[in-house]
mmCIF file of C-alpha atoms and ligand atoms in Angstrom:
data_model
loop_
_atom_site.group_PDB
_atom_site.id
_atom_site.type_symbol
_atom_site.label_atom_id
_atom_site.label_comp_id
_atom_site.label_asym_id
_atom_site.label_seq_id
_atom_site.Cartn_x
_atom_site.Cartn_y
_atom_site.Cartn_z
ATOM 1 C CA MET O 1 -0.032 0.041 0.001
ATOM 2 C CA ARG O 2 2.815 2.394 1.052
ATOM 3 C CA GLY O 3 4.605 1.416 -2.175
ATOM 4 C CA ALA O 4 1.607 2.346 -4.282
ATOM 5 C CA ALA O 5 1.169 5.642 -2.367
ATOM 6 C CA GLY O 6 4.805 6.485 -2.914
ATOM 7 C CA HIS O 7 4.478 5.693 -6.618
ATOM 8 C CA TYR O 8 1.457 8.121 -6.941
ATOM 9 C CA VAL O 9 3.305 10.842 -5.079
ATOM 10 C CA ALA O 10 6.383 10.493 -7.314
ATOM 11 C CA GLY O 11 4.086 10.573 -10.276
ATOM 12 C CA ALA O 12 2.301 13.714 -9.046
ATOM 13 C CA LYS O 13 5.576 15.477 -8.529
ATOM 14 C CA ARG O 14 6.709 14.596 -12.057
ATOM 15 C CA VAL O 15 3.456 15.903 -13.469
ATOM 16 C CA LEU O 16 3.831 19.117 -11.333
ATOM 17 C CA ARG O 17 7.350 19.693 -12.733
ATOM 18 C CA THR O 18 6.172 19.050 -16.245
ATOM 19 C CA VAL O 19 3.036 21.228 -16.259
ATOM 20 C CA VAL O 20 4.064 24.126 -14.040
ATOM 21 C CA PRO O 21 6.751 26.307 -15.627
ATOM 22 C CA LEU O 22 10.053 26.662 -13.768
ATOM 23 C CA VAL O 23 9.612 30.414 -13.142
ATOM 24 C CA VAL O 24 6.381 29.729 -11.320
ATOM 25 C CA ARG O 25 7.891 26.971 -9.266
ATOM 26 C CA GLN O 26 10.792 29.154 -8.380
ATOM 27 C CA ARG O 27 8.345 31.792 -7.124
ATOM 28 C CA LEU O 28 6.599 29.134 -5.141
ATOM 29 C CA ALA O 29 9.932 27.961 -3.692
ATOM 30 C CA ARG O 30 10.707 31.445 -2.559
ATOM 31 C CA TRP O 31 7.295 31.723 -0.926
ATOM 32 C CA LEU O 32 7.798 28.305 0.784
ATOM 33 C CA GLY O 33 11.148 29.525 2.130
ATOM 34 C CA ARG O 34 9.411 32.209 4.091
ATOM 35 C CA GLN O 35 6.931 29.838 5.714
ATOM 36 C CA ALA O 36 8.837 29.068 8.914
ATOM 37 C CA TRP O 37 5.912 27.100 10.250
ATOM 38 C CA LEU O 38 6.250 24.516 7.467
ATOM 39 C CA ALA O 39 8.845 22.013 8.740
ATOM 40 C CA PRO O 40 9.557 20.117 5.471
ATOM 41 C CA ARG O 41 9.796 23.248 3.388
ATOM 42 C CA HIS O 42 13.435 22.414 2.300
ATOM 43 C CA TRP O 43 12.175 19.093 1.000
ATOM 44 C CA TRP O 44 9.438 20.835 -0.983
ATOM 45 C CA VAL O 45 11.836 23.323 -2.428
ATOM 46 C CA THR O 46 14.179 20.598 -3.507
ATOM 47 C CA GLU O 47 11.375 18.570 -5.050
ATOM 48 C CA LEU O 48 9.956 21.560 -6.884
ATOM 49 C CA LEU O 49 13.328 22.295 -8.544
ATOM 50 C CA ARG O 50 14.657 18.721 -9.020
ATOM 51 C CA ASP O 51 14.666 19.038 -12.808
ATOM 52 C CA LEU O 52 16.778 22.236 -12.569
ATOM 53 C CA ALA O 53 19.170 20.505 -10.220
ATOM 54 C CA GLU O 54 19.625 17.775 -12.841
ATOM 55 C CA ARG O 55 19.780 19.969 -15.882
ATOM 56 C CA ASP O 56 21.822 22.933 -14.539
ATOM 57 C CA PRO O 57 23.313 22.261 -11.057
ATOM 58 C CA ASP O 58 25.130 25.621 -10.968
ATOM 59 C CA ALA O 59 21.911 27.512 -11.563
ATOM 60 C CA TYR O 60 20.119 25.396 -8.944
ATOM 61 C CA HIS O 61 22.643 25.977 -6.181
ATOM 62 C CA ARG O 62 22.899 29.664 -7.210
ATOM 63 C CA PHE O 63 19.089 30.009 -6.919
ATOM 64 C CA LEU O 64 18.977 28.356 -3.467
ATOM 65 C CA TRP O 65 21.783 30.433 -1.990
ATOM 66 C CA ALA O 66 20.728 33.653 -3.628
ATOM 67 C CA HIS O 67 17.290 33.347 -1.974
ATOM 68 C CA HIS O 68 18.516 31.990 1.337
ATOM 69 C CA LEU O 69 16.664 28.714 0.792
ATOM 70 C CA GLY O 70 17.239 25.193 1.872
ATOM 71 C CA TYR O 71 20.719 24.656 3.289
ATOM 72 C CA ALA O 72 21.093 28.431 3.720
ATOM 73 C CA GLU O 73 18.570 28.484 6.556
ATOM 74 C CA THR O 74 21.122 27.850 9.341
ATOM 75 C CA TYR O 75 23.063 30.910 8.340
ATOM 76 C CA GLU O 76 21.850 33.238 11.110
ATOM 77 C CA ILE O 77 23.866 35.609 13.352
ATOM 78 C CA PRO O 78 23.523 33.680 16.700
ATOM 79 C CA LEU O 79 24.470 30.355 15.049
ATOM 80 C CA ARG O 80 27.553 31.525 13.168
ATOM 81 C CA PHE O 81 29.404 34.422 14.806
ATOM 82 C CA GLY O 82 31.846 33.871 17.659
ATOM 83 C CA ALA O 83 34.861 31.529 18.098
ATOM 84 C CA ALA O 84 32.672 28.733 19.576
ATOM 85 C CA ASN O 85 30.473 28.731 16.509
ATOM 86 C CA ILE O 86 33.303 28.585 13.968
ATOM 87 C CA HIS O 87 33.365 25.089 12.440
ATOM 88 C CA GLN O 88 36.220 22.813 13.597
ATOM 89 C CA THR O 89 37.432 22.312 10.004
ATOM 90 C CA ARG O 90 37.859 26.103 9.683
ATOM 91 C CA HIS O 91 39.911 26.193 12.928
ATOM 92 C CA LEU O 92 42.040 23.433 11.362
ATOM 93 C CA LEU O 93 42.352 25.427 8.108
ATOM 94 C CA PHE O 94 43.498 28.579 10.020
ATOM 95 C CA ALA O 95 46.020 26.446 12.004
ATOM 96 C CA ASP O 96 47.433 25.055 8.717
ATOM 97 C CA LEU O 97 47.532 28.583 7.339
ATOM 98 C CA HIS O 98 49.429 29.931 10.373
ATOM 99 C CA ALA O 99 51.895 27.021 10.249
ATOM 100 C CA HIS O 100 52.549 27.563 6.559
ATOM 101 C CA LEU O 101 53.062 31.333 6.968
ATOM 102 C CA TRP O 102 55.412 30.835 9.944
ATOM 103 C CA GLY O 103 57.325 28.306 7.899
ATOM 104 C CA ARG O 104 57.914 31.019 5.265
ATOM 105 C CA GLY O 105 59.054 33.562 7.800
ATOM 106 C CA VAL O 106 55.727 35.454 7.776
ATOM 107 C CA ASP O 107 54.298 36.514 11.084
ATOM 108 C CA PRO O 108 50.506 36.055 10.738
ATOM 109 C CA ALA O 109 49.703 38.725 13.357
ATOM 110 C CA ARG O 110 51.967 41.335 11.900
ATOM 111 C CA ASP O 111 52.582 40.719 8.205
ATOM 112 C CA ILE O 112 49.073 39.795 6.927
ATOM 113 C CA ARG O 113 47.494 43.210 6.127
ATOM 114 C CA SER O 114 44.619 42.302 3.871
ATOM 115 C CA VAL O 115 42.219 39.360 3.486
ATOM 116 C CA PHE O 116 39.459 38.662 0.973
ATOM 117 C CA GLU O 117 36.894 35.877 1.336
ATOM 118 C CA VAL O 118 34.881 34.406 -1.542
ATOM 119 C CA GLY O 119 31.556 33.035 -0.319
ATOM 120 C CA CYS O 120 31.757 34.884 3.072
ATOM 121 C CA SER O 121 28.056 34.528 3.967
ATOM 122 C CA MET O 122 27.432 36.949 6.917
ATOM 123 C CA GLY O 123 31.137 37.604 7.354
ATOM 124 C CA TYR O 124 31.604 35.541 10.499
ATOM 125 C CA LEU O 125 34.941 33.946 9.354
ATOM 126 C CA LEU O 126 36.214 37.364 8.407
ATOM 127 C CA ARG O 127 35.217 38.678 11.855
ATOM 128 C CA TYR O 128 37.053 35.777 13.510
ATOM 129 C CA ILE O 129 40.074 36.405 11.238
ATOM 130 C CA GLU O 130 40.009 40.102 12.325
ATOM 131 C CA THR O 131 39.985 39.261 16.048
ATOM 132 C CA ASP O 132 41.994 36.071 16.233
ATOM 133 C CA VAL O 133 43.701 34.867 13.076
ATOM 134 C CA PHE O 134 45.276 37.932 11.438
ATOM 135 C CA PRO O 135 44.725 40.720 13.987
ATOM 136 C CA GLY O 136 47.107 42.997 12.056
ATOM 137 C CA ALA O 137 44.856 43.069 8.937
ATOM 138 C CA GLU O 138 43.590 46.507 8.030
ATOM 139 C CA THR O 139 41.450 45.393 5.064
ATOM 140 C CA LEU O 140 38.951 42.544 5.479
ATOM 141 C CA ALA O 141 36.492 42.109 2.660
ATOM 142 C CA GLY O 142 34.283 39.505 1.118
ATOM 143 C CA ILE O 143 31.491 38.723 -1.271
ATOM 144 C CA ASP O 144 28.561 36.324 -1.187
ATOM 145 C CA ILE O 145 25.566 35.685 -3.361
ATOM 146 C CA ASP O 146 23.127 35.457 -0.456
ATOM 147 C CA ARG O 147 21.825 39.043 -0.075
ATOM 148 C CA TYR O 148 19.992 38.290 3.146
ATOM 149 C CA ALA O 149 23.272 37.091 4.705
ATOM 150 C CA ILE O 150 25.109 40.165 3.505
ATOM 151 C CA ARG O 151 22.411 42.506 4.842
ATOM 152 C CA SER O 152 22.107 40.851 8.302
ATOM 153 C CA GLY O 153 25.902 40.280 8.575
ATOM 154 C CA SER O 154 26.718 43.896 7.622
ATOM 155 C CA ALA O 155 24.249 45.222 10.233
ATOM 156 C CA TRP O 156 25.770 42.963 12.897
ATOM 157 C CA LEU O 157 29.386 43.791 11.975
ATOM 158 C CA ARG O 158 28.582 47.536 12.292
ATOM 159 C CA THR O 159 27.387 47.030 15.888
ATOM 160 C CA GLN O 160 30.670 45.298 16.716
ATOM 161 C CA GLY O 161 32.762 48.188 15.332
ATOM 162 C CA SER O 162 34.371 45.740 12.854
ATOM 163 C CA LYS O 163 36.407 46.680 9.832
ATOM 164 C CA VAL O 164 34.965 43.780 7.877
ATOM 165 C CA ALA O 165 33.185 44.952 4.660
ATOM 166 C CA ILE O 166 31.019 42.484 2.773
ATOM 167 C CA ALA O 167 29.026 42.879 -0.370
ATOM 168 C CA ALA O 168 26.553 40.879 -2.515
ATOM 169 C CA ALA O 169 28.120 39.413 -5.668
ATOM 170 C CA ASP O 170 28.337 36.216 -7.573
ATOM 171 C CA MET O 171 31.757 34.508 -7.557
ATOM 172 C CA ALA O 172 31.448 34.094 -11.343
ATOM 173 C CA ASP O 173 31.990 37.923 -11.497
ATOM 174 C CA LEU O 174 34.982 37.822 -9.124
ATOM 175 C CA HIS O 175 37.403 39.295 -11.668
ATOM 176 C CA ALA O 176 35.197 42.351 -12.171
ATOM 177 C CA VAL O 177 34.567 42.675 -8.446
ATOM 178 C CA LEU O 178 38.248 42.654 -7.534
ATOM 179 C CA GLY O 179 39.362 44.963 -10.338
ATOM 180 C CA GLU O 180 43.036 45.817 -9.709
ATOM 181 C CA ARG O 181 42.920 44.937 -6.003
ATOM 182 C CA ARG O 182 45.247 42.393 -4.480
ATOM 183 C CA PHE O 183 45.019 40.754 -1.000
ATOM 184 C CA ASP O 184 47.710 39.018 1.006
ATOM 185 C CA VAL O 185 45.305 36.205 1.631
ATOM 186 C CA ILE O 186 42.323 35.062 -0.307
ATOM 187 C CA LEU O 187 40.112 32.500 1.342
ATOM 188 C CA CYS O 188 37.384 30.333 -0.205
ATOM 189 C CA ALA O 189 36.027 27.581 2.059
ATOM 190 C CA GLY O 190 33.057 25.358 1.352
ATOM 191 C CA VAL O 191 32.015 27.341 -1.738
ATOM 192 C CA LEU O 192 33.557 25.950 -4.984
ATOM 193 C CA MET O 193 31.471 22.753 -4.440
ATOM 194 C CA TYR O 194 28.450 24.689 -5.717
ATOM 195 C CA LEU O 195 29.976 25.127 -9.195
ATOM 196 C CA GLN O 196 30.808 22.549 -11.859
ATOM 197 C CA ARG O 197 34.461 22.039 -12.653
ATOM 198 C CA ALA O 198 35.073 24.550 -15.404
ATOM 199 C CA ALA O 199 33.337 27.422 -13.550
ATOM 200 C CA ALA O 200 35.085 26.473 -10.282
ATOM 201 C CA ALA O 201 38.461 26.415 -12.053
ATOM 202 C CA ASP O 202 37.829 29.937 -13.395
ATOM 203 C CA VAL O 203 37.247 31.207 -9.920
ATOM 204 C CA VAL O 204 40.509 29.588 -8.661
ATOM 205 C CA ARG O 205 42.430 31.165 -11.579
ATOM 206 C CA VAL O 206 40.999 34.687 -10.652
ATOM 207 C CA MET O 207 41.862 34.176 -6.952
ATOM 208 C CA LEU O 208 45.411 33.199 -7.725
ATOM 209 C CA ARG O 209 45.851 36.400 -9.812
ATOM 210 C CA HIS O 210 44.679 38.598 -6.952
ATOM 211 C CA ALA O 211 46.505 36.943 -4.039
ATOM 212 C CA GLY O 212 49.753 38.478 -2.815
ATOM 213 C CA ARG O 213 50.807 35.625 -0.584
ATOM 214 C CA VAL O 214 48.355 32.710 -0.468
ATOM 215 C CA VAL O 215 45.031 31.381 -1.598
ATOM 216 C CA ALA O 216 43.426 29.073 0.969
ATOM 217 C CA LEU O 217 40.854 26.611 -0.348
ATOM 218 C CA ALA O 218 38.682 24.162 1.485
ATOM 219 C CA GLY O 219 36.588 21.723 -0.579
ATOM 220 C CA LEU O 220 34.743 18.425 -0.194
ATOM 221 C CA ALA O 221 37.123 15.457 0.271
ATOM 222 C CA HIS O 222 36.568 12.420 -1.868
ATOM 223 C CA PRO O 223 35.980 9.653 0.701
ATOM 224 C CA GLU O 224 38.190 7.043 -1.046
ATOM 225 C CA ARG O 225 40.650 8.650 -3.368
ATOM 226 C CA ASP O 226 42.865 11.638 -2.665
ATOM 227 C CA ASN O 227 41.230 14.467 -4.544
ATOM 228 C CA GLY O 228 44.588 15.268 -6.079
ATOM 229 C CA ALA O 229 44.302 11.988 -8.042
ATOM 230 C CA LEU O 230 40.818 12.595 -9.413
ATOM 231 C CA GLU O 231 40.735 12.922 -13.223
ATOM 232 C CA ASP O 232 37.305 14.636 -13.083
ATOM 233 C CA SER O 233 35.031 16.145 -10.449
ATOM 234 C CA ASP O 234 32.652 13.798 -8.736
ATOM 235 C CA VAL O 235 29.158 14.523 -7.521
ATOM 236 C CA ARG O 236 28.047 14.131 -3.938
ATOM 237 C CA ARG O 237 24.660 12.300 -4.356
ATOM 238 C CA ARG O 238 23.176 13.682 -1.119
ATOM 239 C CA ASP O 239 22.958 17.284 -2.327
ATOM 240 C CA GLY O 240 24.296 17.311 -5.896
ATOM 241 C CA THR O 241 27.427 19.278 -4.920
ATOM 242 C CA PHE O 242 30.864 18.763 -6.478
ATOM 243 C CA ILE O 243 33.972 16.981 -5.163
ATOM 244 C CA HIS O 244 36.804 18.759 -7.071
ATOM 245 C CA ASN O 245 40.463 18.237 -7.659
ATOM 246 C CA LEU O 246 41.525 21.655 -6.385
ATOM 247 C CA ASP O 247 45.185 20.751 -6.759
ATOM 248 C CA ALA O 248 44.750 20.361 -10.507
ATOM 249 C CA MET O 249 42.727 23.606 -10.632
ATOM 250 C CA VAL O 250 45.587 25.476 -9.021
ATOM 251 C CA ARG O 251 48.084 24.135 -11.532
ATOM 252 C CA GLN O 252 45.825 24.842 -14.490
ATOM 253 C CA GLY O 253 45.167 28.346 -13.101
ATOM 254 C CA GLY O 254 48.919 29.142 -13.198
ATOM 255 C CA GLY O 255 49.631 28.410 -9.554
ATOM 256 C CA ARG O 256 51.585 26.152 -7.309
ATOM 257 C CA VAL O 257 50.345 24.087 -4.361
ATOM 258 C CA LEU O 258 52.200 25.151 -1.179
ATOM 259 C CA ALA O 259 50.640 22.856 1.299
ATOM 260 C CA ARG O 260 47.597 20.526 1.359
ATOM 261 C CA ARG O 261 45.610 18.173 3.568
ATOM 262 C CA TRP O 262 43.277 15.377 2.488
ATOM 263 C CA GLU O 263 41.627 13.203 5.158
ATOM 264 C CA GLY O 264 39.357 11.010 3.038
ATOM 265 C CA SER O 265 36.212 9.798 4.775
ATOM 266 C CA ARG O 266 37.023 11.288 8.206
ATOM 267 C CA MET O 267 34.121 13.526 9.309
ATOM 268 C CA VAL O 268 34.752 16.500 11.562
ATOM 269 C CA ASP O 269 31.494 17.899 12.850
ATOM 270 C CA GLY O 270 29.770 16.616 9.725
ATOM 271 C CA ASN O 271 32.367 18.022 7.277
ATOM 272 C CA THR O 272 35.184 16.334 5.396
ATOM 273 C CA VAL O 273 38.713 17.786 5.279
ATOM 274 C CA TYR O 274 40.431 18.753 1.998
ATOM 275 C CA PHE O 275 42.512 21.919 1.998
ATOM 276 C CA VAL O 276 44.853 23.409 -0.575
ATOM 277 C CA LEU O 277 47.084 26.403 0.071
ATOM 278 C CA ALA O 278 48.406 27.910 -3.150
ATOM 279 C CA GLU O 279 50.168 30.824 -4.758
ATOM 280 C CA ALA O 280 50.541 32.128 -8.314
ATOM 281 C CA ILE O 281 53.787 31.235 -10.037
HETATM 282 C C1 SAM S 1 28.625 26.297 2.911
HETATM 283 S S1 SAM S 1 28.591 28.068 2.878
HETATM 284 C C2 SAM S 1 30.250 28.419 3.459
HETATM 285 C C3 SAM S 1 30.392 29.767 4.144
HETATM 286 C C4 SAM S 1 31.729 30.070 4.674
HETATM 287 N N1 SAM S 1 32.705 30.274 3.632
HETATM 288 C C5 SAM S 1 32.216 29.012 5.678
HETATM 289 O O1 SAM S 1 33.218 28.380 5.354
HETATM 290 O O2 SAM S 1 31.598 28.859 6.668
HETATM 291 C C6 SAM S 1 28.638 28.450 1.173
HETATM 292 C C7 SAM S 1 28.583 29.929 0.908
HETATM 293 O O3 SAM S 1 28.859 30.073 -0.488
HETATM 294 C C8 SAM S 1 27.916 31.110 -0.993
HETATM 295 N N2 SAM S 1 27.809 30.910 -2.431
HETATM 296 C C9 SAM S 1 27.270 29.880 -3.109
HETATM 297 N N3 SAM S 1 27.316 30.081 -4.436
HETATM 298 C C10 SAM S 1 27.859 31.348 -4.615
HETATM 299 C C11 SAM S 1 28.156 32.106 -5.760
HETATM 300 N N4 SAM S 1 27.868 31.709 -6.961
HETATM 301 N N5 SAM S 1 28.756 33.349 -5.546
HETATM 302 C C12 SAM S 1 29.079 33.807 -4.314
HETATM 303 N N6 SAM S 1 28.771 33.091 -3.199
HETATM 304 C C13 SAM S 1 28.173 31.878 -3.361
HETATM 305 C C14 SAM S 1 26.659 30.827 -0.246
HETATM 306 O O4 SAM S 1 25.751 31.868 -0.306
HETATM 307 C C15 SAM S 1 27.180 30.492 1.157
HETATM 308 O O5 SAM S 1 27.218 31.645 1.959
#
């Protein structure tokens, strides 16, 4: 009986996606996203847009993040700002970054003067960087496609007297956003996974061009093979995000890998660990 019901529901969803145009379903998804009382609204949003996810994954992820839908919902000030809320994998990334800089004779507290973050959400990592990671930085900036996150984060940062400046933009436009500016450190953590390989590689190339000292990348780790050995990007079935070979992207983008970490299937607080620190040659 359950099997038959499931079959009808699947059929109804297919008909809905065939009959109702995508723009109408996207409008409905945005409306659903505002209905906080509706517990399974993320599920509904995903179901409404499943065909887009399959046909054009970049547009699908871009739509969800740009409208603060689905996985974006946990990105709220009380849940993200503050050292205790910073994800363990980001603490690990900052520790690796410090170790690398010290190894090159760079004092992280004194010599890092500017930082840019791609996919900065509300600016909570930049704020932590300002207070704890690179306290000597005068310029801390970032972009994110989630306008809600940029608005709420900017308002919060102002109340804290922070120097962090964040703006709404798509990372696909990074080159235009950065113009002639260069930053000692460019950070991009948990973001390239929302783009397919070619588009992600373009963003890596642009970051390398604008980084004075180091580009710090964190991506999804392949559970079985070192990402550095992947011939092509893989798809994480759970959410349709991409497991990239960031090492290869760095080399193709005219850069060199300075340090890296791949921990396979180990989960740290629900995240995998794959970092690449790089510079332009
Ligand atoms: C998983 S969160 C990571 C946030 C933060 N970097 C961190 O490590 O905690 C991914 C972020 O990437 C942003 N994002 C996704 N696609 C983007 C795009 N095309 N351009 C700019 N930001 C994007 C999302 O809005 C979201 O804030």
